[in-house]
Tab-separated table of C-alpha atoms in Angstrom:
chain	number	residue	atom	x	y	z
A	1	UNK	CA	12.112	-67.786	6.800
A	2	UNK	CA	15.018	-69.811	6.791
A	3	UNK	CA	16.559	-67.467	4.246
A	4	UNK	CA	15.239	-64.483	6.627
A	5	UNK	CA	17.534	-66.677	9.490
A	6	UNK	CA	14.438	-67.067	11.573
A	7	UNK	CA	15.838	-70.683	13.746
A	8	UNK	CA	13.828	-70.179	16.936
A	9	UNK	CA	9.968	-69.483	17.006
A	10	UNK	CA	9.150	-66.718	19.218
A	11	UNK	CA	6.630	-67.332	22.463
A	12	UNK	CA	4.141	-65.552	20.393
A	13	UNK	CA	5.161	-67.173	17.578
A	14	UNK	CA	4.505	-70.699	19.438
A	15	UNK	CA	0.704	-69.899	20.125
A	16	UNK	CA	-0.351	-67.777	17.149
A	17	UNK	CA	0.365	-69.717	14.177
A	18	UNK	CA	-1.185	-72.943	15.036
A	19	UNK	CA	-4.130	-71.044	16.249
A	20	UNK	CA	-4.073	-68.553	12.701
A	21	UNK	CA	-3.405	-72.189	10.886
A	22	UNK	CA	-6.517	-73.886	12.147
A	23	UNK	CA	-8.752	-71.058	10.944
A	24	UNK	CA	-9.661	-69.742	14.689
A	25	UNK	CA	-10.152	-66.064	15.823
A	26	UNK	CA	-6.838	-65.160	17.787
A	27	UNK	CA	-6.666	-62.369	20.179
A	28	UNK	CA	-3.281	-61.781	21.582
A	29	UNK	CA	-1.956	-59.660	24.096
A	30	UNK	CA	1.713	-58.996	22.978
A	31	UNK	CA	4.190	-56.059	23.613
A	32	UNK	CA	6.212	-54.206	20.016
A	33	UNK	CA	8.992	-56.209	19.471
A	34	UNK	CA	8.020	-60.014	20.283
A	35	UNK	CA	7.454	-60.995	16.745
A	36	UNK	CA	3.553	-60.536	16.455
A	37	UNK	CA	4.016	-59.835	12.969
A	38	UNK	CA	5.563	-62.924	11.427
A	39	UNK	CA	2.779	-64.499	13.912
A	40	UNK	CA	-0.415	-63.518	11.837
A	41	UNK	CA	1.466	-63.096	8.379
A	42	UNK	CA	2.375	-66.857	8.225
A	43	UNK	CA	-0.331	-68.347	8.658
A	44	UNK	CA	-1.963	-65.412	6.149
A	45	UNK	CA	0.383	-66.433	3.858
A	46	UNK	CA	-0.194	-70.085	4.128
A	47	UNK	CA	-4.338	-69.677	3.676
A	48	UNK	CA	-3.462	-67.317	0.576
A	49	UNK	CA	-1.704	-70.072	-1.090
A	50	UNK	CA	-2.193	-71.400	-4.069
A	51	UNK	CA	-6.078	-69.155	-4.011
A	52	UNK	CA	-6.782	-67.743	-7.665
A	53	UNK	CA	-5.766	-64.000	-7.578
A	54	UNK	CA	-6.904	-60.819	-8.633
A	55	UNK	CA	-9.523	-60.473	-5.332
A	56	UNK	CA	-8.549	-59.133	-1.837
A	57	UNK	CA	-8.725	-61.789	0.835
A	58	UNK	CA	-6.807	-59.999	3.552
A	59	UNK	CA	-6.679	-56.576	5.064
A	60	UNK	CA	-4.507	-55.598	8.113
A	61	UNK	CA	-5.529	-52.037	9.572
A	62	UNK	CA	-2.700	-50.332	11.782
A	63	UNK	CA	-2.905	-47.340	13.407
A	64	UNK	CA	-0.044	-45.518	11.296
A	65	UNK	CA	1.652	-44.998	8.324
A	66	UNK	CA	4.990	-46.454	9.466
A	67	UNK	CA	3.624	-49.352	11.108
A	68	UNK	CA	1.996	-49.978	7.796
A	69	UNK	CA	5.072	-49.756	5.787
A	70	UNK	CA	6.819	-51.915	8.409
A	71	UNK	CA	4.108	-54.742	7.867
A	72	UNK	CA	3.995	-54.485	4.318
A	73	UNK	CA	8.208	-54.595	4.154
A	74	UNK	CA	7.676	-57.637	6.439
A	75	UNK	CA	4.996	-59.318	4.072
A	76	UNK	CA	7.206	-58.796	0.950
A	77	UNK	CA	10.034	-60.516	2.372
A	78	UNK	CA	8.100	-63.126	3.792
A	79	UNK	CA	6.003	-63.791	0.560
A	80	UNK	CA	9.334	-63.453	-1.415
A	81	UNK	CA	9.146	-67.354	-2.809
A	82	UNK	CA	5.076	-66.695	-3.522
A	83	UNK	CA	3.029	-65.022	-5.799
A	84	UNK	CA	1.237	-63.109	-3.080
A	85	UNK	CA	1.501	-59.176	-3.216
A	86	UNK	CA	0.609	-56.516	-0.573
A	87	UNK	CA	-0.148	-53.008	-0.600
A	88	UNK	CA	-0.103	-50.113	1.705
A	89	UNK	CA	-2.785	-47.622	1.650
A	90	UNK	CA	-1.679	-44.953	3.819
A	91	UNK	CA	-2.340	-40.620	4.245
A	92	UNK	CA	0.586	-37.901	3.316
A	93	UNK	CA	0.942	-39.244	-0.185
A	94	UNK	CA	-1.344	-39.578	-3.535
A	95	UNK	CA	-4.141	-41.966	-4.108
A	96	UNK	CA	-3.940	-42.438	-7.425
A	97	UNK	CA	-0.854	-45.135	-7.204
A	98	UNK	CA	-3.055	-47.099	-3.809
A	99	UNK	CA	-6.430	-46.840	-6.385
A	100	UNK	CA	-4.479	-48.815	-8.413
A	101	UNK	CA	-3.921	-51.334	-6.179
A	102	UNK	CA	-7.237	-51.534	-4.842
A	103	UNK	CA	-8.789	-51.681	-8.543
A	104	UNK	CA	-6.602	-54.697	-9.126
A	105	UNK	CA	-7.350	-56.930	-5.956
A	106	UNK	CA	-4.347	-57.044	-4.546
A	107	UNK	CA	-4.203	-60.166	-2.252
A	108	UNK	CA	-3.204	-58.395	1.260
A	109	UNK	CA	-3.931	-54.404	1.655
A	110	UNK	CA	-2.023	-52.875	4.952
A	111	UNK	CA	-3.933	-49.693	5.619
A	112	UNK	CA	-4.510	-47.118	8.359
A	113	UNK	CA	-8.123	-46.649	9.071
A	114	UNK	CA	-8.621	-42.651	7.838
A	115	UNK	CA	-6.938	-43.600	4.344
A	116	UNK	CA	-8.602	-46.600	4.094
A	117	UNK	CA	-12.152	-44.548	4.769
A	118	UNK	CA	-11.194	-42.535	2.008
A	119	UNK	CA	-10.715	-45.039	-0.577
A	120	UNK	CA	-14.314	-46.799	0.392
A	121	UNK	CA	-16.218	-44.056	-0.850
A	122	UNK	CA	-16.063	-45.284	-4.246
A	123	UNK	CA	-16.922	-48.674	-6.126
A	124	UNK	CA	-13.039	-49.669	-6.786
A	125	UNK	CA	-12.078	-50.412	-3.466
A	126	UNK	CA	-13.839	-54.070	-3.087
A	127	UNK	CA	-13.241	-56.078	0.504
A	128	UNK	CA	-16.228	-57.933	-0.346
A	129	UNK	CA	-14.483	-60.976	-0.250
A	130	UNK	CA	-12.234	-60.438	2.793
A	131	UNK	CA	-11.724	-63.866	4.587
A	132	UNK	CA	-9.161	-62.872	7.248
A	133	UNK	CA	-8.869	-59.510	8.839
A	134	UNK	CA	-5.877	-58.359	11.031
A	135	UNK	CA	-6.016	-55.385	13.640
A	136	UNK	CA	-2.718	-54.847	14.707
A	137	UNK	CA	-2.180	-52.418	17.672
A	138	UNK	CA	-5.530	-52.141	19.008
A	139	UNK	CA	-4.755	-50.230	22.054
A	140	UNK	CA	-2.688	-47.052	19.926
A	141	UNK	CA	-5.717	-47.119	17.702
A	142	UNK	CA	-8.083	-46.567	20.269
A	143	UNK	CA	-5.679	-43.869	22.052
A	144	UNK	CA	-5.780	-41.897	18.595
A	145	UNK	CA	-10.084	-41.735	18.578
A	146	UNK	CA	-9.689	-44.479	15.436
A	147	UNK	CA	-12.685	-46.526	16.848
A	148	UNK	CA	-15.648	-44.921	14.790
A	149	UNK	CA	-13.306	-45.643	11.818
A	150	UNK	CA	-12.868	-48.893	13.081
A	151	UNK	CA	-16.634	-49.722	13.194
A	152	UNK	CA	-17.480	-48.026	10.001
A	153	UNK	CA	-14.609	-50.410	8.478
A	154	UNK	CA	-15.703	-53.585	10.007
A	155	UNK	CA	-19.506	-52.426	8.442
A	156	UNK	CA	-18.039	-52.722	5.244
A	157	UNK	CA	-16.487	-56.285	5.710
A	158	UNK	CA	-17.993	-59.672	5.736
A	159	UNK	CA	-19.159	-61.289	8.766
A	160	UNK	CA	-18.016	-64.353	8.207
A	161	UNK	CA	-13.940	-64.002	8.008
A	162	UNK	CA	-10.800	-65.548	10.513
A	163	UNK	CA	-9.978	-62.013	12.638
A	164	UNK	CA	-6.277	-61.561	14.426
A	165	UNK	CA	-6.820	-59.033	17.213
A	166	UNK	CA	-3.215	-58.022	18.304
A	167	UNK	CA	-2.963	-55.240	21.069
A	168	UNK	CA	-0.238	-54.605	23.814
A	169	UNK	CA	-2.483	-53.921	26.727
A	170	UNK	CA	-6.168	-54.739	27.164
A	171	UNK	CA	-8.188	-52.001	28.567
A	172	UNK	CA	-11.864	-52.677	29.214
A	173	UNK	CA	-12.937	-50.531	25.854
A	174	UNK	CA	-10.550	-53.160	24.056
A	175	UNK	CA	-12.056	-56.471	25.376
A	176	UNK	CA	-15.318	-55.229	24.121
A	177	UNK	CA	-13.979	-54.500	20.965
A	178	UNK	CA	-12.679	-57.625	20.337
A	179	UNK	CA	-15.905	-59.284	21.533
A	180	UNK	CA	-17.832	-57.849	18.992
A	181	UNK	CA	-15.393	-58.618	16.379
A	182	UNK	CA	-13.969	-61.839	17.387
A	183	UNK	CA	-16.177	-65.375	17.820
A	184	UNK	CA	-14.560	-68.058	20.176
A	185	UNK	CA	-11.084	-66.840	19.875
A	186	UNK	CA	-7.779	-68.458	20.967
A	187	UNK	CA	-6.546	-66.042	23.656
A	188	UNK	CA	-2.620	-65.587	24.179
A	189	UNK	CA	-1.059	-63.010	26.531
A	190	UNK	CA	2.880	-63.246	25.886
A	191	UNK	CA	3.846	-61.192	29.570
A	192	UNK	CA	6.095	-58.320	28.969
A	193	UNK	CA	9.764	-58.542	30.172
A	194	UNK	CA	9.779	-55.678	32.807
A	195	UNK	CA	13.870	-56.191	32.601
A	196	UNK	CA	16.489	-55.143	30.388
A	197	UNK	CA	17.180	-57.441	27.596
A	198	UNK	CA	20.746	-58.900	29.156
A	199	UNK	CA	23.802	-57.122	27.689
A	200	UNK	CA	22.185	-53.824	27.618
A	201	UNK	CA	23.383	-51.477	30.148
A	202	UNK	CA	20.881	-48.257	30.712
A	203	UNK	CA	22.306	-44.954	32.018
A	204	UNK	CA	20.220	-41.570	32.528
A	205	UNK	CA	22.220	-38.150	32.558
A	206	UNK	CA	20.171	-35.340	34.514
A	207	UNK	CA	20.905	-32.127	32.720
A	208	UNK	CA	19.886	-28.826	31.579
A	209	UNK	CA	17.675	-29.265	27.701
A	210	UNK	CA	20.135	-26.603	26.263
A	211	UNK	CA	22.937	-28.934	26.769
A	212	UNK	CA	21.184	-32.446	25.343
A	213	UNK	CA	22.652	-31.577	21.631
A	214	UNK	CA	26.251	-31.291	22.881
A	215	UNK	CA	25.986	-34.389	25.424
A	216	UNK	CA	24.898	-36.610	22.377
């Protein structure tokens, strides 16, 4: 963390990291860019420190491959001085490298729902020792129609686990899903800023669509 230049925790760090370290379930409403990735990865890395390798102990489920790659990259940076390793599992690429990682029992799996279900058809995908589950961008997953997939994935995980549930908004469907998944969670609500960041100027240019490229 020091090498990455993080000097002050963000509001989501201040609330989610202590709750995560305590072992409690966490439900957090926080917008993209608030620092929530480190808010769940740092307690997870602490939890895995010193544990035997060769078993998948953490599953992170996220709606898009871009987010899966981003979380995978963040974990690699934060875990630089540890033996903990991560694999991103997403569609649009070959399954074989992902199969090898799953078969080896990589410590942390970051997956999109559809591709993870593809792998769950085969015996090499072993999630019975998962100790922590992260559901990231839960509202986007609901918007993208992944709720049935999420429930199928949950049925393959141990009932006794720590769960981190992060969402930018909390519509009723998300609240119901959270109630099904979480046990006496710590609730965190980081309010969105409605004003532009200081130092940023916003302008709009109403023009015909054929002029967009020349203007840019």
